[in-house]
Coordinates of C-alpha atoms and ligand atoms in Angstrom, one line a residue:
X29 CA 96.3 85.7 61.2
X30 CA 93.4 86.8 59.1
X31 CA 93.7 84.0 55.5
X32 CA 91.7 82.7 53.1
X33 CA 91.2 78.8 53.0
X34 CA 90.2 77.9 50.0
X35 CA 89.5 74.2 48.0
X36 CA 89.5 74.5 44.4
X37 CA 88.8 73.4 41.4
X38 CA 85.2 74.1 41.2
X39 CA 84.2 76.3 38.1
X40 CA 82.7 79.0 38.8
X41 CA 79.5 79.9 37.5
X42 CA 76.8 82.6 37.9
X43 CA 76.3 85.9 38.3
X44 CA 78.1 89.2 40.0
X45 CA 77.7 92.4 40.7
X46 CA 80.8 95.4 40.2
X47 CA 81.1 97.8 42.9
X48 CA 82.3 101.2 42.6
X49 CA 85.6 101.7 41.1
X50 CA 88.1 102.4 44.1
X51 CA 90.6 104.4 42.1
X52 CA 87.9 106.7 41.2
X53 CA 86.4 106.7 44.9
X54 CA 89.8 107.9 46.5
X55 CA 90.0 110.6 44.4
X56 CA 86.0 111.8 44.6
X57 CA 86.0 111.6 48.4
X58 CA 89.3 113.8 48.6
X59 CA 87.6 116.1 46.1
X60 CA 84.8 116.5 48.1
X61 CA 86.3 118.4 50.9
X62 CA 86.9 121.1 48.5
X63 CA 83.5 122.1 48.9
X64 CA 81.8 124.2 52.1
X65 CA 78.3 122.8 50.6
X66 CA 77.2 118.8 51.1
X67 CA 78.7 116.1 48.3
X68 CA 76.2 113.1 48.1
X69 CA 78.4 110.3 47.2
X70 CA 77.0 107.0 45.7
X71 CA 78.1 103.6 44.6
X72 CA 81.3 104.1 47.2
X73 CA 83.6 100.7 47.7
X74 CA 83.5 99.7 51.1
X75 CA 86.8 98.5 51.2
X76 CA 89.8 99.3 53.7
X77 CA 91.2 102.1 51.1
X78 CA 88.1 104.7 50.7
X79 CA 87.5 103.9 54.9
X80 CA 90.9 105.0 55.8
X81 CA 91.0 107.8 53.5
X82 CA 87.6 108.8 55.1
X83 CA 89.0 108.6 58.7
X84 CA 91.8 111.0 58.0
X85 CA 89.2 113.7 56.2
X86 CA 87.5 113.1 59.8
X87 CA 90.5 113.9 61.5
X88 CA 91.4 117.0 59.7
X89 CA 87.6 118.3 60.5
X90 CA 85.4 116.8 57.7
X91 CA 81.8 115.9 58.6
X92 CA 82.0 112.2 56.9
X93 CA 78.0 111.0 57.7
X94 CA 77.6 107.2 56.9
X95 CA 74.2 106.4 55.0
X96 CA 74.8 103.2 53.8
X97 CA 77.8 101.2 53.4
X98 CA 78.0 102.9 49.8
X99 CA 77.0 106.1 50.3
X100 CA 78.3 108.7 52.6
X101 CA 77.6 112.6 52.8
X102 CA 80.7 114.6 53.3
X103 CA 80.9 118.5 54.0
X104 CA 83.9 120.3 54.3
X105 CA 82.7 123.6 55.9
X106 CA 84.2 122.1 59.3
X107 CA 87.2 121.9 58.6
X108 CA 89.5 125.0 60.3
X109 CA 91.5 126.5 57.7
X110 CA 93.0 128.8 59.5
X111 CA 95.1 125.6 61.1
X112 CA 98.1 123.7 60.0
X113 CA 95.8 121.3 58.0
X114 CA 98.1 118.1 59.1
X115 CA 97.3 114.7 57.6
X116 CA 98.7 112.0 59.2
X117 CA 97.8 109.1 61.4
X118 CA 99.5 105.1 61.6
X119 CA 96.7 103.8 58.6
X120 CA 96.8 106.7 56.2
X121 CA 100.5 106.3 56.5
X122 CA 100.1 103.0 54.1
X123 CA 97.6 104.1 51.6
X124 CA 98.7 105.9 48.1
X125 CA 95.5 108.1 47.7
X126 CA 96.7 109.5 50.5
X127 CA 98.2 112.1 48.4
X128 CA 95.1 113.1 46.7
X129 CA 94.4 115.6 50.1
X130 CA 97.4 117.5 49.0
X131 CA 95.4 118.5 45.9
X132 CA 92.5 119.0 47.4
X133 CA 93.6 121.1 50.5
X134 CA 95.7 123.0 48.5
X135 CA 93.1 124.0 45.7
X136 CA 90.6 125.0 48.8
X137 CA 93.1 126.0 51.8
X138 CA 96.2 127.2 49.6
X139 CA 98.2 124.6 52.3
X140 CA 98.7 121.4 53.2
X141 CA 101.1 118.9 55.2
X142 CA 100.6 115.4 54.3
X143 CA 102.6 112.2 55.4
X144 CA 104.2 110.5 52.3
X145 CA 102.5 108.3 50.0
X146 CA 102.7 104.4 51.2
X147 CA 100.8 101.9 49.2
X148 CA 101.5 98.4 47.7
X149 CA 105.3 97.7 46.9
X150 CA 105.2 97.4 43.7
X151 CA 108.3 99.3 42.5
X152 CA 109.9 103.1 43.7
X153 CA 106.4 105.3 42.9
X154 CA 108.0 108.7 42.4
X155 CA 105.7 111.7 43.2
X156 CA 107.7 114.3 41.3
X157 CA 105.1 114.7 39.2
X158 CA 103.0 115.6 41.8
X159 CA 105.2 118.5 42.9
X160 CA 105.8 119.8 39.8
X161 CA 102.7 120.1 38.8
X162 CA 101.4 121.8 42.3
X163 CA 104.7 124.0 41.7
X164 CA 103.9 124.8 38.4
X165 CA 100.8 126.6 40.3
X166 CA 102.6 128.6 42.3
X167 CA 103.0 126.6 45.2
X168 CA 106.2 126.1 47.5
X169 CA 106.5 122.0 47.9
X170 CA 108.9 120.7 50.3
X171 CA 109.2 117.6 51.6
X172 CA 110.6 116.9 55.6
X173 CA 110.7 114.7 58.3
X174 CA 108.7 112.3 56.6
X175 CA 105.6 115.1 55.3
X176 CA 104.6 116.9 52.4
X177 CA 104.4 120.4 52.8
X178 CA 102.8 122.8 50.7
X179 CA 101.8 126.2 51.0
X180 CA 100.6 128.9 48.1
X181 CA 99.6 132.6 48.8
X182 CA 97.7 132.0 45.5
X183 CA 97.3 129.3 42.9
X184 CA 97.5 130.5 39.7
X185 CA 96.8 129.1 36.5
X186 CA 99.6 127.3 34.0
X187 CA 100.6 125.1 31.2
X188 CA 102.1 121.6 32.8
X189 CA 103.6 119.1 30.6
X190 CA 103.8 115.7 32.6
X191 CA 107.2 113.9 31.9
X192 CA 105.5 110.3 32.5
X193 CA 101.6 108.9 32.5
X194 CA 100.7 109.6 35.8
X195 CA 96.9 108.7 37.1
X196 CA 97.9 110.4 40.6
X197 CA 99.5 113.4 39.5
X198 CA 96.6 114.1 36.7
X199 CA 94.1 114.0 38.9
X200 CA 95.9 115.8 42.0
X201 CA 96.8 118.8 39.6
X202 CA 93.5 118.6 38.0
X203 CA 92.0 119.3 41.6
X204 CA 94.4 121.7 42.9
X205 CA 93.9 124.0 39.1
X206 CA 90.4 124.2 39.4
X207 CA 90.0 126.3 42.2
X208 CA 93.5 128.2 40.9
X209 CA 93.3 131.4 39.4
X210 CA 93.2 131.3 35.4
X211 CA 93.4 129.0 33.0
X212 CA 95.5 125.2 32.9
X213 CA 96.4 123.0 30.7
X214 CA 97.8 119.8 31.5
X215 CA 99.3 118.0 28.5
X216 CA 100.7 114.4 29.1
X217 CA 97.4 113.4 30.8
X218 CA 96.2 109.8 31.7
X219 CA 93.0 109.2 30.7
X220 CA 92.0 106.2 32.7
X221 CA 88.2 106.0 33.1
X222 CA 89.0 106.9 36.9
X223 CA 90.1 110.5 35.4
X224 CA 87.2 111.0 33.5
X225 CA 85.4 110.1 36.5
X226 CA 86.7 112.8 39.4
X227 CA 86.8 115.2 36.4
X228 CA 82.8 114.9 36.2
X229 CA 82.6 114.8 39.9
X230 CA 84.6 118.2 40.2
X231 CA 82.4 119.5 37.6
X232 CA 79.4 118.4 38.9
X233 CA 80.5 120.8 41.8
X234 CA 80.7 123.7 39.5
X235 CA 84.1 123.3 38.5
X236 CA 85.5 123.9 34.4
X237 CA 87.5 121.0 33.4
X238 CA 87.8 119.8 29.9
X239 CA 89.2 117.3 27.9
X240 CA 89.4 114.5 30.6
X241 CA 89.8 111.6 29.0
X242 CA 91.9 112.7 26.1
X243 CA 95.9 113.7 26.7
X244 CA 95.4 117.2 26.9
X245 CA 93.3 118.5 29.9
X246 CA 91.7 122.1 30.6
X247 CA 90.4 123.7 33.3
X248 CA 89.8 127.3 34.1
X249 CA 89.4 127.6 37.5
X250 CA 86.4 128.6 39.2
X251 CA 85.9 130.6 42.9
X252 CA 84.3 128.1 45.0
X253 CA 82.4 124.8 45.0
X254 CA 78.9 124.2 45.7
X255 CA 76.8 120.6 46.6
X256 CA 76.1 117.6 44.2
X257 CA 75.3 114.4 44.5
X258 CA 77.1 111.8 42.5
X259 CA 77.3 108.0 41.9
X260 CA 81.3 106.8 41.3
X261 CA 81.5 104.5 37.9
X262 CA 81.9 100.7 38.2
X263 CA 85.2 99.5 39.1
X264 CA 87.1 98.0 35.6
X265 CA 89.8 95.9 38.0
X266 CA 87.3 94.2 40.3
X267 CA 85.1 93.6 36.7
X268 CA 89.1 92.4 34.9
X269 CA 89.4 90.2 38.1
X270 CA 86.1 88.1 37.9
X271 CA 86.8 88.0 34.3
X272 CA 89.9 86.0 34.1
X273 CA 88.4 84.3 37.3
X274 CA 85.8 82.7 34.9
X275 CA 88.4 81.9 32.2
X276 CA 90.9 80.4 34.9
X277 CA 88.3 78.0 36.3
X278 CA 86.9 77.5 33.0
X279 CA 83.5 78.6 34.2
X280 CA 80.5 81.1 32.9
X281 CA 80.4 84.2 34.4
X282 CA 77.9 87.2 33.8
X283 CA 79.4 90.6 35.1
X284 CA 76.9 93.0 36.0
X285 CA 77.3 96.7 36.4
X286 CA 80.1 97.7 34.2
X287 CA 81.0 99.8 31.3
X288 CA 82.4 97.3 28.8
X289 CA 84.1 99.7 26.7
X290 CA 86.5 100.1 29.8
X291 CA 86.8 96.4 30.0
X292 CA 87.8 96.3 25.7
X293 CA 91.8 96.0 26.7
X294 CA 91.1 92.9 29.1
X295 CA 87.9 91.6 26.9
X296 CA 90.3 91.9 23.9
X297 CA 92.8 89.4 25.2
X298 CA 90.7 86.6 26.8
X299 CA 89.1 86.2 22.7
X300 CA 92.4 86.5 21.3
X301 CA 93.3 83.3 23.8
X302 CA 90.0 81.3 23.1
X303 CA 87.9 82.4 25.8
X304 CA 83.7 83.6 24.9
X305 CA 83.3 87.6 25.5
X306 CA 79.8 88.6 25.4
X307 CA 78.9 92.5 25.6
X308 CA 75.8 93.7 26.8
X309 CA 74.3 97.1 27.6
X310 CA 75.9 97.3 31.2
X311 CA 77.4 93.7 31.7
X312 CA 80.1 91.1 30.0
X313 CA 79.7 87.6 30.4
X314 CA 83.1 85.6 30.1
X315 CA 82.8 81.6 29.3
X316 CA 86.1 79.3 29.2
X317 CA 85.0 75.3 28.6
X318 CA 88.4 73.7 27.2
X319 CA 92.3 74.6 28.0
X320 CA 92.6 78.7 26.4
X321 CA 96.2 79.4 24.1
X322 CA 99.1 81.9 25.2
X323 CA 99.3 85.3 24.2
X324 CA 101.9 88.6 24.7
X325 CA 100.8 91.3 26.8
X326 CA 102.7 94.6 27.7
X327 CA 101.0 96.8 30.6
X328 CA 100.2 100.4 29.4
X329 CA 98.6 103.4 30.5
X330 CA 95.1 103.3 29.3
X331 CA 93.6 102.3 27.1
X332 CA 96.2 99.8 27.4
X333 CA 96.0 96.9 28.7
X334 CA 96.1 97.7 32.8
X335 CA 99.1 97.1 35.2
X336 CA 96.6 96.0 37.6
X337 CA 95.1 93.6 35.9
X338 CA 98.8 91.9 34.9
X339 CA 98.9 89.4 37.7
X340 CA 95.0 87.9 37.3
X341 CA 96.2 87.5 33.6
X342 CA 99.2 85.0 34.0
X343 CA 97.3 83.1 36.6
X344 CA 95.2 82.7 33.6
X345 CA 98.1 82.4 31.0
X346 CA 100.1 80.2 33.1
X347 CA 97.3 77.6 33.1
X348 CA 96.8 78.2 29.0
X349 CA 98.4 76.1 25.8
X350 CA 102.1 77.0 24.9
X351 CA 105.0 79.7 26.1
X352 CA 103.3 83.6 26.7
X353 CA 104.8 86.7 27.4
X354 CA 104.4 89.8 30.0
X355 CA 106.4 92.5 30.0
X356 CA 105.6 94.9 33.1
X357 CA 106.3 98.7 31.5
X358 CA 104.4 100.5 34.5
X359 CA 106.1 99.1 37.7
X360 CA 109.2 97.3 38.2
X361 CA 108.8 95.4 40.9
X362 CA 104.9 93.7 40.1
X363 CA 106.2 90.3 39.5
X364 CA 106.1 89.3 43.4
X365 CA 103.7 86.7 43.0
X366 CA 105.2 84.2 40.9
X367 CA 107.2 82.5 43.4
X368 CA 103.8 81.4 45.7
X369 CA 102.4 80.7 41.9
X370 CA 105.9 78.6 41.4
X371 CA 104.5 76.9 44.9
X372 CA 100.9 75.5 43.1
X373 CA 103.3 74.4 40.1
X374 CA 103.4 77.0 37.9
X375 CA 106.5 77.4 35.4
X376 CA 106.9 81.0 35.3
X377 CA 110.4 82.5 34.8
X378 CA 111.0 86.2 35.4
X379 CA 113.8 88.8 33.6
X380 CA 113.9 92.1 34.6
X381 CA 110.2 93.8 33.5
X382 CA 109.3 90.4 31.3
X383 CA 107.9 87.0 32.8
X384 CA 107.8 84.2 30.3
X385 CA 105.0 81.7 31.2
X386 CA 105.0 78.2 30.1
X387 CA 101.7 77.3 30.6
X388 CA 101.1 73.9 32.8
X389 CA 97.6 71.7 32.6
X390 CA 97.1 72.2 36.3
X391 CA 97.6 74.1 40.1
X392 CA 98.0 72.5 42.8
X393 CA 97.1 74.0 46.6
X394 CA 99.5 75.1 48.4
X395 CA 100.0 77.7 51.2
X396 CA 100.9 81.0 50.1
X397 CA 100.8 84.9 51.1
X398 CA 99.8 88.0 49.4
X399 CA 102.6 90.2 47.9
X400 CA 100.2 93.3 46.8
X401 CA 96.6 94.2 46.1
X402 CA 96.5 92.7 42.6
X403 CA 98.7 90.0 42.9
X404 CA 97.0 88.9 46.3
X405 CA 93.4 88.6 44.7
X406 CA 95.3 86.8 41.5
X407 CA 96.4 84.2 44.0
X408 CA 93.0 83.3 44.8
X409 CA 91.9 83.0 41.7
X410 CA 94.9 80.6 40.9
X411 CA 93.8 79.0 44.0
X412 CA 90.2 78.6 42.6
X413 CA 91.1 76.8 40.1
X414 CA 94.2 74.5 41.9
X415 CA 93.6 70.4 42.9
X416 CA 92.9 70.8 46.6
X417 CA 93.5 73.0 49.3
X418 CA 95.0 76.3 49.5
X419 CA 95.7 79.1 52.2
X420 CA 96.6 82.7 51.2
X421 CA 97.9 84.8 54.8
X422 CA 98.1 88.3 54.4
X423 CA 94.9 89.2 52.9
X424 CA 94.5 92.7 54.4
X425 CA 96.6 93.4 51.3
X426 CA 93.3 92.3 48.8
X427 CA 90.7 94.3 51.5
X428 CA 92.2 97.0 50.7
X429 CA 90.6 97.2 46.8
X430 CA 87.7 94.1 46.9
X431 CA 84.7 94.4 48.5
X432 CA 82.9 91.3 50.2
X433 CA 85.7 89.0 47.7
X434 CA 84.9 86.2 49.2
X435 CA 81.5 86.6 49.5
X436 CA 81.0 87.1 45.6
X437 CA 83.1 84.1 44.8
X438 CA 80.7 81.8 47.4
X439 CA 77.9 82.8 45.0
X440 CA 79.9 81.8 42.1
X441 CA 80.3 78.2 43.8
X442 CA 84.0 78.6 45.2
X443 CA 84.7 77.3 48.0
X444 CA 86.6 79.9 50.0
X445 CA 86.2 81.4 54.0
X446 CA 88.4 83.8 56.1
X447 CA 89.9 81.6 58.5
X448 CA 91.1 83.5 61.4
X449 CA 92.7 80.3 63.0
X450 CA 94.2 77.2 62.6
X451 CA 91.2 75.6 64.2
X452 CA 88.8 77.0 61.7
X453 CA 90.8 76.0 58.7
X454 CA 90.6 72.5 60.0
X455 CA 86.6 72.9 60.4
X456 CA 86.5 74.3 56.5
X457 CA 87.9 71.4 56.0
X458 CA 86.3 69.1 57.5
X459 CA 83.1 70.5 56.5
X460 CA 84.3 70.8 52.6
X461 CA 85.5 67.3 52.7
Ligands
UD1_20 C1 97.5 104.6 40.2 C2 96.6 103.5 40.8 C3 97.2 102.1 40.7 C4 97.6 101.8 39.3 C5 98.4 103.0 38.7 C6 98.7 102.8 37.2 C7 95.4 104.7 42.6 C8 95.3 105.0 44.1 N1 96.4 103.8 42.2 O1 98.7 104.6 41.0 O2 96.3 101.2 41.2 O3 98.4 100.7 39.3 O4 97.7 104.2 38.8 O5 97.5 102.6 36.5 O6 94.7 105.2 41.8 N2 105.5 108.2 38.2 C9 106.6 109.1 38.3 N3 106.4 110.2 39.0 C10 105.3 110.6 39.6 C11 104.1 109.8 39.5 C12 104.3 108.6 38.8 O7 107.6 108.8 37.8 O8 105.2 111.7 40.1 C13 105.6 106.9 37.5 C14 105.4 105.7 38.4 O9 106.6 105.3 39.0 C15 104.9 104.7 37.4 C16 104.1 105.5 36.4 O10 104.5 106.9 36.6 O11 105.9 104.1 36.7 C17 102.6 105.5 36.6 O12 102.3 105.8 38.0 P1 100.9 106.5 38.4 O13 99.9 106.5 37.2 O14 101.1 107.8 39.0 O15 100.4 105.5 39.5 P2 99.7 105.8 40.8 O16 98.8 107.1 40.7 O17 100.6 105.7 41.9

């Protein structure tokens, strides 16, 4: 019954350190099969996500060598092309990256068969973008009993317009186009740091790809691969989640190892409701002392402000001054969490993609379970700052993206524990007092 007890109320102060960004990671590591040389990978999240994405490159042949828990060495020159190149077991099954090997083993292998895209529900998540883009390239896509299936003789490149702001599809397509034949151009692009990130990966293996980062992508695409070694960028949701951490206990936190210009849509909002942004070289420190005000906030692609950063927000909002307003443009279903947030006394009322907060002066604890990812580590946070005692079940959800959580917010003074039993939450307890 793995939860987090947890007894807020303490601010918390001090300082952390950002991981590597997962949403980069499960992209890099796919893109690293593409490769017969050796791909030194650095500044890796090891969290449930990037491990079970590593498993199934194992299983289809990869040589995945551990050297640290964030690094790994990964060569693809094991793998047997010349089989059915089948990705599937019962944990890849519930991670979204797990699309990412379609890209990847088609760009290399010209085939692939991977199980369907699971992930957090958070709304339908379509991967037609995905297809078109890989048919766009000449490949034959189908989908059956439950795989994708894809098959080229050769990829060749094209021009792809994408119909919607996709992060998967860019990347996948990006992949996939630059070992194609020719030129691409992908128009439509997202340009989430993330992008920019497994674009300089792929070109640090000799691939061509320009533009990533912009809305119009272009690759020509190259022969083969060879080695590099690469360290993955800092990740901008764990950094978002400590920020509005600080701002919702009304604490003083510095926030090492990030890229604050990836942090401006986040950084932006938490001034424009009172709270103290400092930007430094490669670190933000956020400081909240009295009650913040309300604000608007629509989720966009970036540099928008980030759909996975929409829940940590109104934990934050829903404890400010006055009504604010969310409106969820990204996913329609990320509003999951604001019936355990009801459950700590929070006056949140929800209406179709829009939640209206009317902020309240305090949480209370309460007993709650994690919807998503996101919305999972928001609840802790919320619990953080609530009178009293708190349990959050289902946390597998927020080990999926956050590495050692609960260790970084014990040195930050909260008071938080995995409790795997009932008997242990009563020893937290008694211990905490
Ligand atoms: C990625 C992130 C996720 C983040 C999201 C948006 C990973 C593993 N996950 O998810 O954390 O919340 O970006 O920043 O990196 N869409 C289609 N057709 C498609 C693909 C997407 O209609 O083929 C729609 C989706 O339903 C959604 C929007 O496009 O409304 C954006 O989705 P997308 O950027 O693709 O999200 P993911 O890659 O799934």
């Amino acid at each position: 019954m793995d939860q987090y007890i947890i007894k807020g109320g303490n601010p918390l102060v001090g300082e952390v350190v950002i991981g590597g960004a997962k949403n980069a990671a499960l992209g890099i590591l796919a893109a690293a099969i593409m490769t017969d040389g050796e791909c030194h990978i650095d500044n890796m999240p090891d969290v449930r996500d990037t491990n079970v994405l590593l498993q199934a490159m194992e299983q289809i042949g990869a040589r995945i060598v551990r050297k640290g828990p964030n690094e790994v060495v990964i060569s693809g020159q094991s793998i047997d092309g010349s089989g059915d190149l089948i990705v599937d077991n019962e944990y890849i099954r519930k991670i979204r990256a797990s699309y990412y090997l379609i890209g990847a083993l088609l760009g290399k292998y010209k085939k692939a068969q991977v199980v369907l895209p699971g992930g957090c529900d958070i709304g339908s998540r379509p991967i037609d973008q995905h297809i078109k883009g890989f048919e766009a390239l000449g490949a034959k896509v189908e989908i059956s009993r439950g795989m994708i299936i894809a098959e080229a003789e050769e990829l060749r490149g094209t021009h792809i317009y994408l119909d919607v702001v996709s992060v998967g599809a860019t990347i996948n397509i990006m992949m996939a186009a630059s070992l194609a034949r020719g030129n691409t151009i992908i128009e439509n692009a997202a340009k989430e740091p993330h992008i920019v990130d497994v674009a300089n990966f792929l070109n640090s293996m000799g691939a061509n790809i320009k533009g990533a980062g912009t809305d119009v992508i272009r690759i020509k695409g190259v022969e083969k691969f060879h080695n590099t070694s690469y360290s993955i960028i800092p990740d901008q949701i764990e950094a978002g989640t400590f920020m509005t951490a600080a701002v919702a206990t009304k604490g003083d936190i510095m926030i090492r190892n990030v890229i604050p210009k990836h942090l401006e849509a986040i950084s932006a909002k938490l001034i424009e409701i009172g709270a103290e942004v400092d930007e430094f070289d490669d670190a933000v420190r956020v400081v909240a002392s009295k009650r913040l005000k309300s604000t608007q906030i629509k989720t966009l692609p970036y540099p928008g402000f980030p759909t996975d950063m929409q829940p940590q927000m109104a934990v934050a909002l829903a404890l400010s001054k006055g009504t604010s307003v969310i409106t969820e443009s990204i996913f329609e279903n990320r509003f999951r969490y604001v019936d355990e947030l009801t459950k700590m006394g929070a006056n949140i009322k929800t209406e179709g993609n829009t939640a209206i907060i009317m902020g309240v002066e305090r949480y209370t604890g309460a007993r709650m379970s994690a919807p998503d990812l996101r919305a999972g580590a928001a609840l802790v946070i919320a619990a953080l700052a609530a009178d009293g005692y708190s349990t959050i079940d289902q946390i597998g959800y927020i080990l999926r993206g956050y590495e050692k959580f609960d260790e970084k917010l014990r040195s930050l003074g909260g008071l938080i524990e995995i409790a795997d039993t009932e008997r242990e939450v009563q020893k937290f307890k008694l211990r905490i007092g």
